[in-house]
Amino acid sequence: MDTITGDLFEFCAITTAAREAVNRTTGGTDAEDLLKAGWKLAFADKSYKCMRDIIRFQVSVRDQAGEEQVLVVKLKQNDPNKKPARKNPKPYYTYGVDREDGSQRPYQRLWDFAYVSDNAYKQLMDLALPEPWSFTDRDGGHEILSWYLNGTFLHLLDEEKIRYGQDAQGKFAVFCTGLVNRNFEDIYCFCEPNSKAKAEWIVKSFCTKGSGNAGKRLVRALGTDMPQRAVYYRTLTDVVYDGSFELVPDFEHLMLRWNRVEPSALRVLFAGSAEAAPLIDEAERESDPKKRQELLEPLKGIVDGDERLRRSLWRALSDACELAQTRARYMFSSAIPSWNPKRSKGGEVFFCLPLSLVDADRVDAVLVARRIEVQRDGAPYCYYEGETIYSLQMAYEHARTLQRVDGLMGWIESAFPSVAAKGSITPAGGDSAFSSTIAPSMTPRLGNDDEQDDPSSRLARLAPEDPAMGTYVVRPGDVIGVARRSSDPAPDIVLPSIRTFKYVSQRHGTFTCAGGTWSYEQHDVNGTKVRHLDGSVQKLTKGSKTELASGDELSFAESAWMKFMV
């Protein structure tokens, strides 16, 4: 503490975030002057408070309406054992600026409140019902668990469900993790005062009621009044997507988030872009999701500089959003409720909608949709705002805060099909397909033709004229169509419900392969045209059948031509 003086700038670096927080409140640009004056007054009358490496003091300012507001400024001491983030850092820096009106939390993250060691995370993973807690297969991986525990803690702070107590062994803080053990007993996070300066508390143990030293201490101190679980919603309408509401995507913002799309889809979407190709190559080799996004960040500039590419991407994004909304109307569970703890108190539920930007049966990214309620003509009006794009990993983390994800039968589970014995979960990347319970009998995943000896079991492809739509896999016996009615058997190859395939029936026709020769048989009254390699066009009627050669083109019910390839 010998380093602090009455001049704030002598010992404390003012961060950009602190300046912006003050200027947002006042509507001015004199944040540094206000902070300096506030500290000088607090230092003079010794009204500031110190807690280990944090100094708190208050600053009185006037907001844009002229009303007086009190801001709580936190200064944090730089860790002398860590490499400084800036050249010639000062001993302290502005750590946060919060209003005193209760809209801010006393802690912004769990690790500001309590230090959680790797051993503590491992204890929790061993104690809780098994589920994947990592996107990698490295020992000790717990990034999903860390995200979950942080989101749970922040909401418990908002609900004032962190319990504090004291017994013969000393003080403690405890909260309910929302997880259960194999006997479905609640698991609690038990904290004791931290003797080091990293955080006020340290996670000493994860325990159940009455088990182990921590569990016994809780029973003796709290009895039946144990900490309660977090409550994220009050009614089912909060977590069930209403497909009758309009979905309004913010396309200008969505077009800035291509770095969150799976690289396998980007390879198709950015085909022909010499600038994008090396970025995508490098991203595909990177296993860390955050580093992958950083590598793909320059895609924004590439899109802005190529108007033709921009129009193509806009169309692919628009069709994907339309398809996501159609799927949500067909089965609301495809819109997965998720939780955003937000920086200020409250948090909110939003929905993750799968975006198929290349193939209808593959998830390439996730649309974040928030329910908005406004007054229109004197009556409430609700719609969903498609505000941003999340990567598959981001969607999984946010969805897990609200509920278990690995037990869901749907696109988010099939996007992460490889769950290792150690509890890690590996993204499927380009092969993430829809589960048949969400979009019934969607196109099977690609196989390796060269490894299949039987020519009748080989795969074929259907490629639309628009390369942004990707290709569809065809197996012998597959039925093609558009999923329209849940009461009828679903097609194997599901075309999107967009303008191009507007009049295609649900079970339009069947592909067969015998002795290496492919054929197509028409089911319904809607005709199918086949344009053979010699240029002749054959129109099929109900029940008619024709042989197909690689390179022939098909048009289903006046749809765009699709090339058949073996």
XYZ file of C-alpha atoms in Angstrom:
566
model
C 0.000 0.000 0.000
C 3.029 2.293 0.177
C 2.714 2.931 -3.531
C -0.642 4.754 -3.405
C -0.725 8.550 -3.268
C -3.328 11.257 -3.593
C -2.647 11.456 -7.339
C -4.452 8.556 -8.997
C -2.382 8.749 -12.168
C 0.884 8.286 -10.280
C 0.151 4.682 -9.300
C -2.861 3.567 -11.366
C -3.345 2.987 -15.109
C -6.772 4.015 -16.411
C -8.162 1.375 -18.727
C -10.292 2.097 -21.783
C -13.173 0.124 -20.270
C -13.168 2.353 -17.168
C -13.178 5.551 -19.248
C -16.027 4.274 -21.382
C -18.067 3.236 -18.321
C -17.836 6.723 -16.809
C -18.491 8.495 -20.121
C -21.567 6.326 -20.785
C -23.037 7.499 -17.501
C -22.196 11.186 -17.863
C -22.514 11.502 -21.613
C -19.243 13.417 -21.608
C -15.572 12.790 -22.322
C -13.986 13.895 -19.014
C -13.796 10.463 -17.361
C -10.138 10.760 -16.347
C -10.684 14.129 -14.664
C -13.693 12.760 -12.732
C -11.807 9.661 -11.608
C -8.809 11.700 -10.554
C -10.945 14.162 -8.558
C -12.946 11.349 -6.932
C -9.815 9.544 -5.791
C -8.231 12.732 -4.448
C -11.283 13.288 -2.253
C -11.445 9.625 -1.110
C -7.721 9.605 -0.317
C -7.994 12.821 1.676
C -10.854 11.673 3.924
C -9.727 8.009 3.909
C -13.121 6.812 2.657
C -11.612 4.223 0.308
C -11.643 0.544 1.270
C -8.920 -2.072 0.762
C -9.405 -5.825 0.507
C -6.220 -7.695 -0.324
C -5.312 -6.560 -3.856
C -8.504 -4.504 -4.488
C -9.103 -0.838 -3.576
C -12.649 0.543 -3.777
C -13.705 4.189 -3.728
C -16.747 6.192 -4.806
C -17.135 8.960 -7.361
C -20.187 11.243 -7.544
C -21.131 12.276 -11.091
C -24.172 13.636 -12.892
C -25.763 11.500 -15.578
C -27.065 12.719 -18.923
C -30.393 13.700 -17.312
C -28.609 15.820 -14.704
C -29.320 13.368 -11.866
C -26.564 12.605 -9.376
C -25.154 9.076 -9.599
C -22.615 7.305 -7.406
C -20.056 5.115 -9.160
C -17.995 2.499 -7.351
C -14.479 2.343 -8.797
C -12.296 -0.724 -8.220
C -8.520 -0.590 -8.530
C -6.637 -3.869 -8.747
C -2.984 -4.460 -7.982
C -0.878 -6.011 -10.729
C 0.489 -9.432 -9.830
C 4.267 -8.969 -9.426
C 4.812 -12.647 -10.268
C 3.225 -12.349 -13.689
C 4.622 -10.848 -16.842
C 3.162 -7.315 -17.215
C 0.546 -6.892 -19.932
C 1.803 -3.397 -20.756
C 5.203 -1.763 -20.966
C 6.193 -0.054 -17.711
C 2.898 -0.852 -15.930
C 1.837 1.054 -12.877
C 1.251 -0.864 -9.627
C -2.552 -0.674 -10.016
C -5.104 -0.448 -12.830
C -8.825 0.351 -12.947
C -10.514 -3.013 -12.602
C -14.163 -1.957 -12.806
C -16.608 0.934 -12.611
C -20.091 0.015 -11.356
C -23.178 1.961 -10.412
C -24.240 1.846 -6.795
C -27.854 1.298 -7.853
C -27.545 -2.483 -7.608
C -27.424 -3.146 -11.349
C -23.878 -4.506 -11.075
C -22.669 -7.634 -9.340
C -19.999 -7.491 -6.642
C -18.110 -10.082 -8.719
C -18.007 -10.305 -12.503
C -16.768 -13.913 -12.621
C -16.590 -16.918 -10.321
C -12.796 -16.712 -10.140
C -13.059 -13.127 -8.833
C -15.003 -14.607 -5.921
C -13.200 -17.903 -5.354
C -10.092 -19.646 -6.630
C -10.930 -23.008 -8.230
C -7.973 -25.340 -8.692
C -7.670 -28.020 -11.370
C -7.930 -30.623 -8.599
C -11.237 -29.086 -7.498
C -12.608 -29.326 -11.043
C -11.466 -32.948 -11.211
C -13.189 -33.699 -7.905
C -16.442 -32.254 -9.242
C -16.189 -34.236 -12.486
C -15.636 -37.434 -10.511
C -18.515 -36.708 -8.134
C -21.158 -35.592 -10.656
C -23.145 -37.755 -13.037
C -20.825 -38.483 -15.976
C -21.075 -36.156 -18.951
C -18.567 -34.549 -21.331
C -16.900 -31.486 -19.818
C -14.250 -30.695 -22.414
C -13.947 -30.103 -26.156
C -10.539 -31.780 -26.178
C -9.181 -35.147 -25.148
C -6.363 -33.697 -23.065
C -6.093 -34.866 -19.447
C -7.716 -32.451 -17.038
C -9.744 -30.637 -19.683
C -12.726 -28.902 -18.102
C -13.532 -25.845 -20.240
C -17.251 -26.703 -20.481
C -17.456 -27.295 -16.719
C -15.660 -24.010 -16.032
C -18.151 -22.142 -18.235
C -21.093 -23.924 -16.594
C -19.935 -23.245 -13.045
C -19.265 -19.575 -13.813
C -22.706 -19.018 -15.377
C -24.415 -20.820 -12.498
C -22.525 -18.796 -9.897
C -23.377 -15.448 -11.553
C -27.086 -16.251 -11.621
C -27.018 -17.412 -8.004
C -25.438 -14.050 -7.155
C -28.347 -12.314 -8.870
C -30.827 -14.466 -6.954
C -28.914 -13.901 -3.682
C -28.524 -17.651 -3.128
C -24.857 -17.637 -2.093
C -24.920 -18.649 1.582
C -22.373 -17.495 4.164
C -21.830 -19.047 7.591
C -19.435 -19.718 10.410
C -18.806 -22.668 12.697
C -16.082 -23.826 15.089
C -13.736 -24.454 12.155
C -14.182 -20.975 10.713
C -16.065 -19.016 8.062
C -17.432 -20.548 4.878
C -19.401 -19.674 1.740
C -21.457 -22.234 -0.170
C -23.729 -22.483 -3.206
C -25.597 -25.230 -5.056
C -23.900 -26.173 -8.333
C -27.087 -27.520 -9.927
C -25.279 -30.810 -10.580
C -26.113 -34.126 -8.892
C -24.221 -37.299 -8.057
C -25.173 -40.817 -9.114
C -27.806 -40.905 -6.349
C -29.251 -37.622 -7.651
C -28.193 -35.726 -4.541
C -27.416 -32.027 -4.993
C -23.726 -31.128 -5.134
C -22.596 -28.004 -3.272
C -19.522 -25.837 -3.766
C -17.936 -25.291 -0.341
C -15.526 -22.340 0.006
C -13.238 -21.149 2.782
C -11.399 -17.810 3.177
C -8.386 -17.554 0.863
C -5.105 -16.678 2.532
C -3.615 -15.670 -0.820
C -4.443 -12.574 -2.851
C -5.993 -14.258 -5.916
C -9.574 -14.132 -4.624
C -11.493 -13.622 -1.389
C -12.413 -17.316 -1.161
C -11.007 -20.664 -2.286
C -13.052 -23.713 -3.282
C -12.154 -26.237 -0.597
C -14.455 -29.046 -1.647
C -17.457 -30.134 -3.678
C -19.780 -32.170 -1.507
C -23.260 -33.520 -0.964
C -25.339 -32.959 2.154
C -23.834 -34.822 5.128
C -20.945 -36.394 3.182
C -17.323 -35.683 4.036
C -16.087 -32.942 6.331
C -17.631 -30.133 4.257
C -21.008 -31.891 3.934
C -21.159 -32.512 7.677
C -20.271 -28.884 8.423
C -23.136 -27.732 6.199
C -25.674 -29.906 8.003
C -24.502 -28.736 11.436
C -24.519 -25.070 10.435
C -27.550 -24.906 8.112
C -29.684 -27.928 8.956
C -32.476 -28.263 6.408
C -31.962 -24.705 5.156
C -29.510 -25.708 2.434
C -28.593 -23.419 -0.518
C -31.147 -23.496 -3.322
C -30.653 -24.198 -7.017
C -30.648 -21.413 -9.595
C -34.016 -20.782 -11.299
C -33.707 -19.676 -14.909
C -37.338 -19.529 -16.036
C -40.823 -19.259 -14.590
C -43.048 -20.587 -17.377
C -42.580 -22.952 -20.316
C -43.027 -20.030 -22.723
C -39.626 -18.808 -21.536
C -37.847 -21.914 -22.819
C -40.089 -23.191 -25.633
C -39.607 -21.603 -29.044
C -42.854 -20.336 -30.575
C -42.589 -20.923 -34.312
C -45.596 -18.716 -35.003
C -43.525 -15.626 -34.146
C -41.556 -13.930 -36.896
C -37.780 -14.414 -36.993
C -35.991 -11.173 -37.908
C -32.242 -11.739 -38.430
C -29.804 -8.844 -38.134
C -28.051 -9.720 -41.398
C -25.596 -6.825 -41.253
C -24.242 -8.144 -37.961
C -24.445 -11.805 -38.964
C -22.311 -11.075 -42.026
C -19.481 -10.069 -39.666
C -19.355 -13.452 -37.930
C -18.038 -15.833 -40.591
C -15.143 -16.682 -38.287
C -17.610 -18.652 -36.128
C -18.694 -20.931 -38.989
C -17.204 -24.420 -39.336
C -14.179 -24.366 -41.697
C -15.597 -27.249 -43.765
C -18.580 -25.049 -44.674
C -16.389 -22.005 -45.270
C -14.425 -23.992 -47.843
C -17.602 -24.323 -49.917
C -18.962 -20.837 -49.229
C -15.665 -19.116 -50.059
C -14.826 -21.382 -53.008
C -12.926 -19.400 -55.614
C -11.520 -16.875 -53.136
C -7.742 -17.125 -53.306
C -7.445 -14.889 -50.230
C -9.717 -17.027 -48.064
C -8.267 -20.449 -48.968
C -5.040 -20.264 -46.886
C -6.940 -18.869 -43.884
C -9.411 -21.752 -43.992
C -6.602 -24.288 -44.449
C -4.862 -23.013 -41.327
C -8.120 -22.877 -39.359
C -8.907 -26.503 -40.185
C -5.561 -27.537 -38.695
C -6.187 -25.567 -35.482
C -7.908 -27.518 -32.680
C -8.411 -24.587 -30.301
C -11.818 -22.962 -31.072
C -10.744 -19.488 -29.918
C -7.540 -19.518 -31.951
C -9.513 -20.764 -34.944
C -11.821 -17.764 -34.723
C -8.833 -15.437 -34.541
C -7.333 -17.017 -37.662
C -10.604 -16.520 -39.554
C -11.148 -12.921 -38.440
C -9.762 -11.506 -41.769
C -12.701 -13.079 -43.629
C -14.702 -9.932 -42.819
C -12.384 -7.824 -44.914
C -12.432 -10.350 -47.770
C -16.239 -10.250 -47.864
C -16.328 -6.450 -47.824
C -13.947 -6.288 -50.785
C -15.841 -8.738 -53.022
C -19.417 -7.709 -53.837
C -20.188 -10.887 -55.745
C -19.019 -13.033 -52.831
C -20.987 -10.866 -50.428
C -24.225 -11.406 -52.371
C -23.634 -15.163 -52.491
C -22.984 -15.342 -48.755
C -25.975 -13.145 -47.988
C -28.208 -15.499 -49.980
C -26.798 -18.582 -48.256
C -27.291 -16.964 -44.856
C -30.839 -15.865 -45.683
C -31.796 -19.363 -46.855
C -30.200 -20.929 -43.761
C -32.169 -18.642 -41.424
C -35.379 -19.428 -43.292
C -34.662 -23.147 -43.029
C -33.880 -22.823 -39.290
C -37.231 -21.138 -38.701
C -39.035 -23.804 -40.748
C -37.392 -26.529 -38.695
C -38.357 -24.793 -35.446
C -41.973 -24.661 -36.604
C -41.827 -28.342 -37.535
C -40.263 -29.304 -34.186
C -39.751 -26.628 -31.524
C -37.045 -28.671 -29.775
C -34.624 -27.847 -32.606
C -34.443 -24.357 -31.050
C -32.463 -25.124 -27.909
C -32.952 -22.778 -24.913
C -29.687 -21.344 -23.608
C -28.545 -18.908 -20.956
C -26.622 -15.653 -21.166
C -25.528 -14.454 -17.694
C -24.780 -10.949 -19.087
C -22.423 -8.470 -17.476
C -25.131 -6.830 -15.337
C -27.658 -8.528 -13.095
C -30.486 -10.592 -14.477
C -29.278 -12.671 -17.380
C -31.660 -13.950 -20.035
C -32.822 -17.013 -21.920
C -32.191 -17.114 -25.654
C -32.484 -19.816 -28.308
C -29.843 -21.552 -30.408
C -31.133 -22.356 -33.905
C -29.036 -24.604 -36.171
C -27.775 -22.966 -39.368
C -27.244 -25.222 -42.391
C -25.274 -23.027 -44.756
C -24.136 -25.733 -47.178
C -26.094 -28.977 -46.792
C -29.564 -29.226 -45.292
C -28.469 -32.129 -43.099
C -25.368 -30.490 -41.640
C -25.023 -27.836 -38.940
C -22.333 -25.266 -39.759
C -23.049 -22.582 -37.145
C -25.749 -21.435 -34.729
C -28.137 -18.478 -34.867
C -28.742 -16.723 -31.549
C -32.406 -15.687 -31.329
C -33.841 -13.522 -28.534
C -37.542 -13.115 -27.872
C -38.567 -9.458 -28.133
C -41.902 -8.090 -26.922
C -43.071 -4.632 -27.997
C -46.304 -2.699 -28.157
C -47.805 -2.449 -31.625
C -51.122 -0.635 -32.128
C -51.750 -0.775 -28.397
C -51.295 -4.548 -28.176
C -48.262 -6.689 -27.279
C -46.373 -8.049 -30.273
C -43.640 -10.709 -30.025
C -40.934 -11.719 -32.464
C -37.468 -13.276 -32.389
C -34.413 -11.194 -33.144
C -31.626 -13.179 -34.804
C -28.863 -11.085 -33.272
C -25.610 -12.958 -33.867
C -23.905 -16.211 -34.855
C -22.295 -18.611 -32.390
C -19.890 -21.420 -33.164
C -20.977 -24.946 -32.259
C -18.728 -24.854 -29.201
C -20.174 -21.538 -27.987
C -23.717 -22.865 -28.425
C -22.917 -26.012 -26.447
C -21.487 -24.016 -23.545
C -24.445 -21.619 -23.325
C -26.993 -24.423 -23.652
C -25.295 -26.494 -20.941
C -25.765 -23.756 -18.356
C -29.519 -24.269 -18.624
C -29.701 -28.046 -18.984
C -27.741 -31.163 -19.899
C -27.000 -31.187 -23.607
C -25.442 -34.587 -24.204
C -28.742 -36.283 -23.323
C -30.729 -34.357 -25.930
C -31.597 -36.131 -29.144
C -31.051 -33.464 -31.732
C -28.676 -31.481 -33.853
C -26.491 -30.229 -31.010
C -25.774 -33.764 -29.823
C -25.034 -35.057 -33.324
C -22.751 -32.065 -33.896
C -20.566 -33.548 -31.141
C -20.844 -37.317 -31.698
C -17.497 -38.411 -30.302
C -17.566 -38.550 -26.501
C -14.355 -39.994 -25.109
C -14.162 -42.146 -22.002
C -12.328 -39.388 -20.139
C -15.338 -37.122 -20.488
C -14.260 -34.990 -23.428
C -16.393 -34.197 -26.435
C -15.043 -33.708 -29.923
C -16.855 -31.484 -32.463
C -17.851 -33.353 -35.581
C -16.818 -30.451 -37.769
C -17.881 -30.910 -41.371
C -19.753 -34.158 -40.678
C -22.108 -32.849 -37.991
C -25.488 -34.149 -39.081
C -29.020 -33.871 -37.799
C -30.367 -36.600 -35.581
C -33.284 -38.426 -37.127
C -35.507 -37.366 -34.224
C -35.201 -33.700 -35.153
C -35.182 -33.809 -38.932
C -36.239 -37.389 -39.660
C -33.996 -39.577 -41.788
C -31.771 -36.807 -43.019
C -29.054 -37.602 -45.535
C -26.471 -40.080 -44.151
C -22.927 -38.957 -43.621
C -20.310 -39.357 -46.313
C -18.480 -42.649 -46.565
C -15.401 -43.754 -48.468
C -16.393 -45.123 -51.873
C -12.980 -46.716 -52.441
C -13.386 -48.952 -49.398
C -16.692 -50.447 -50.569
C -16.345 -53.547 -52.712
C -20.029 -53.972 -53.524
C -20.896 -51.523 -56.361
C -24.534 -51.505 -55.224
C -23.517 -49.963 -51.890
C -21.573 -47.075 -53.395
C -22.548 -43.469 -52.809
C -23.652 -40.929 -55.382
C -24.016 -37.144 -55.156
C -26.625 -34.562 -56.055
C -25.157 -31.107 -56.678
C -27.487 -28.078 -57.043
C -26.710 -25.348 -59.544
C -25.968 -22.976 -56.678
C -22.634 -24.139 -55.191
C -23.490 -22.435 -51.895
C -26.044 -25.195 -51.264
C -23.351 -27.864 -51.309
C -24.054 -31.465 -52.291
C -26.403 -34.206 -51.080
C -25.294 -37.772 -50.464
C -27.332 -40.482 -52.219
C -27.436 -44.136 -51.189
C -29.335 -46.967 -52.901
C -32.957 -46.959 -51.761
C -32.936 -43.309 -50.631
C -36.192 -41.363 -50.982
C -35.902 -37.661 -51.828
C -38.321 -34.868 -50.921
C -39.109 -31.971 -48.586
C -40.150 -32.706 -44.976
C -43.642 -31.196 -44.793
C -45.907 -33.395 -42.622
C -44.923 -35.270 -39.486
C -47.796 -37.701 -40.101
C -46.139 -39.169 -43.235
C -42.887 -41.130 -43.506
C -39.984 -38.730 -43.889
C -37.642 -38.727 -46.902
C -34.060 -39.909 -46.599
C -32.722 -36.955 -48.583
C -34.384 -33.837 -47.213
C -34.333 -30.795 -49.451
C -34.783 -27.395 -47.798
C -38.201 -25.722 -47.771
C -37.068 -22.754 -49.829
C -38.165 -21.243 -53.119
C -36.044 -23.579 -55.230
C -37.834 -26.690 -53.920
C -41.171 -25.100 -53.071
C -43.367 -27.640 -54.919
C -41.383 -30.807 -54.254
C -43.524 -33.354 -52.413
C -42.545 -35.110 -49.216
C -41.701 -38.479 -50.841
C -40.984 -37.405 -54.388
C -39.025 -40.378 -55.725
C -36.524 -43.150 -54.985
C -32.945 -43.805 -56.105
C -31.909 -47.439 -56.613
C -28.682 -49.134 -57.628
C -28.421 -52.681 -59.016
C -25.186 -54.137 -60.362
C -23.616 -50.701 -60.389
C -26.443 -49.143 -62.489
C -28.383 -46.310 -60.894
C -32.078 -45.573 -61.519
C -34.675 -43.096 -60.332
C -38.368 -43.927 -59.872
C -41.046 -41.213 -59.662
C -43.533 -41.514 -56.774
C -45.961 -38.651 -56.888
C -48.067 -36.831 -59.459
C -45.578 -33.968 -59.526
C -43.251 -34.636 -62.437
C -39.470 -34.970 -62.449
C -37.380 -34.034 -65.480
C -34.140 -35.835 -66.329
C -31.672 -34.151 -68.687
C -29.405 -36.877 -70.003
C -25.843 -36.435 -71.197
C -26.955 -36.426 -74.842
C -29.101 -33.342 -74.159
C -32.438 -35.132 -74.301
C -34.986 -34.272 -71.582
C -37.237 -36.995 -70.174
C -40.317 -36.130 -68.098
C -41.297 -38.810 -65.608
C -44.878 -39.575 -64.664
C -46.139 -41.284 -61.535
C -44.530 -44.722 -61.228
C -42.162 -44.293 -64.190
C -38.468 -45.136 -63.878
C -35.290 -44.171 -65.722
C -31.627 -45.128 -65.621
C -29.137 -42.480 -64.496
C -25.580 -41.931 -65.651
C -22.992 -39.789 -63.908
C -23.503 -36.252 -65.182
C -27.258 -36.521 -65.781
C -29.321 -33.674 -64.296
C -32.642 -33.847 -62.447
C -35.295 -31.209 -61.811
C -37.911 -32.048 -59.183
C -41.292 -30.321 -59.695
C -39.802 -27.448 -61.701
C -36.965 -27.003 -59.200
C -33.494 -25.894 -60.228
C -31.408 -28.558 -61.984
C -29.328 -30.839 -59.757
C -26.424 -32.822 -61.221
C -26.244 -36.541 -60.421
C -22.668 -37.774 -59.948
C -21.261 -41.212 -59.158
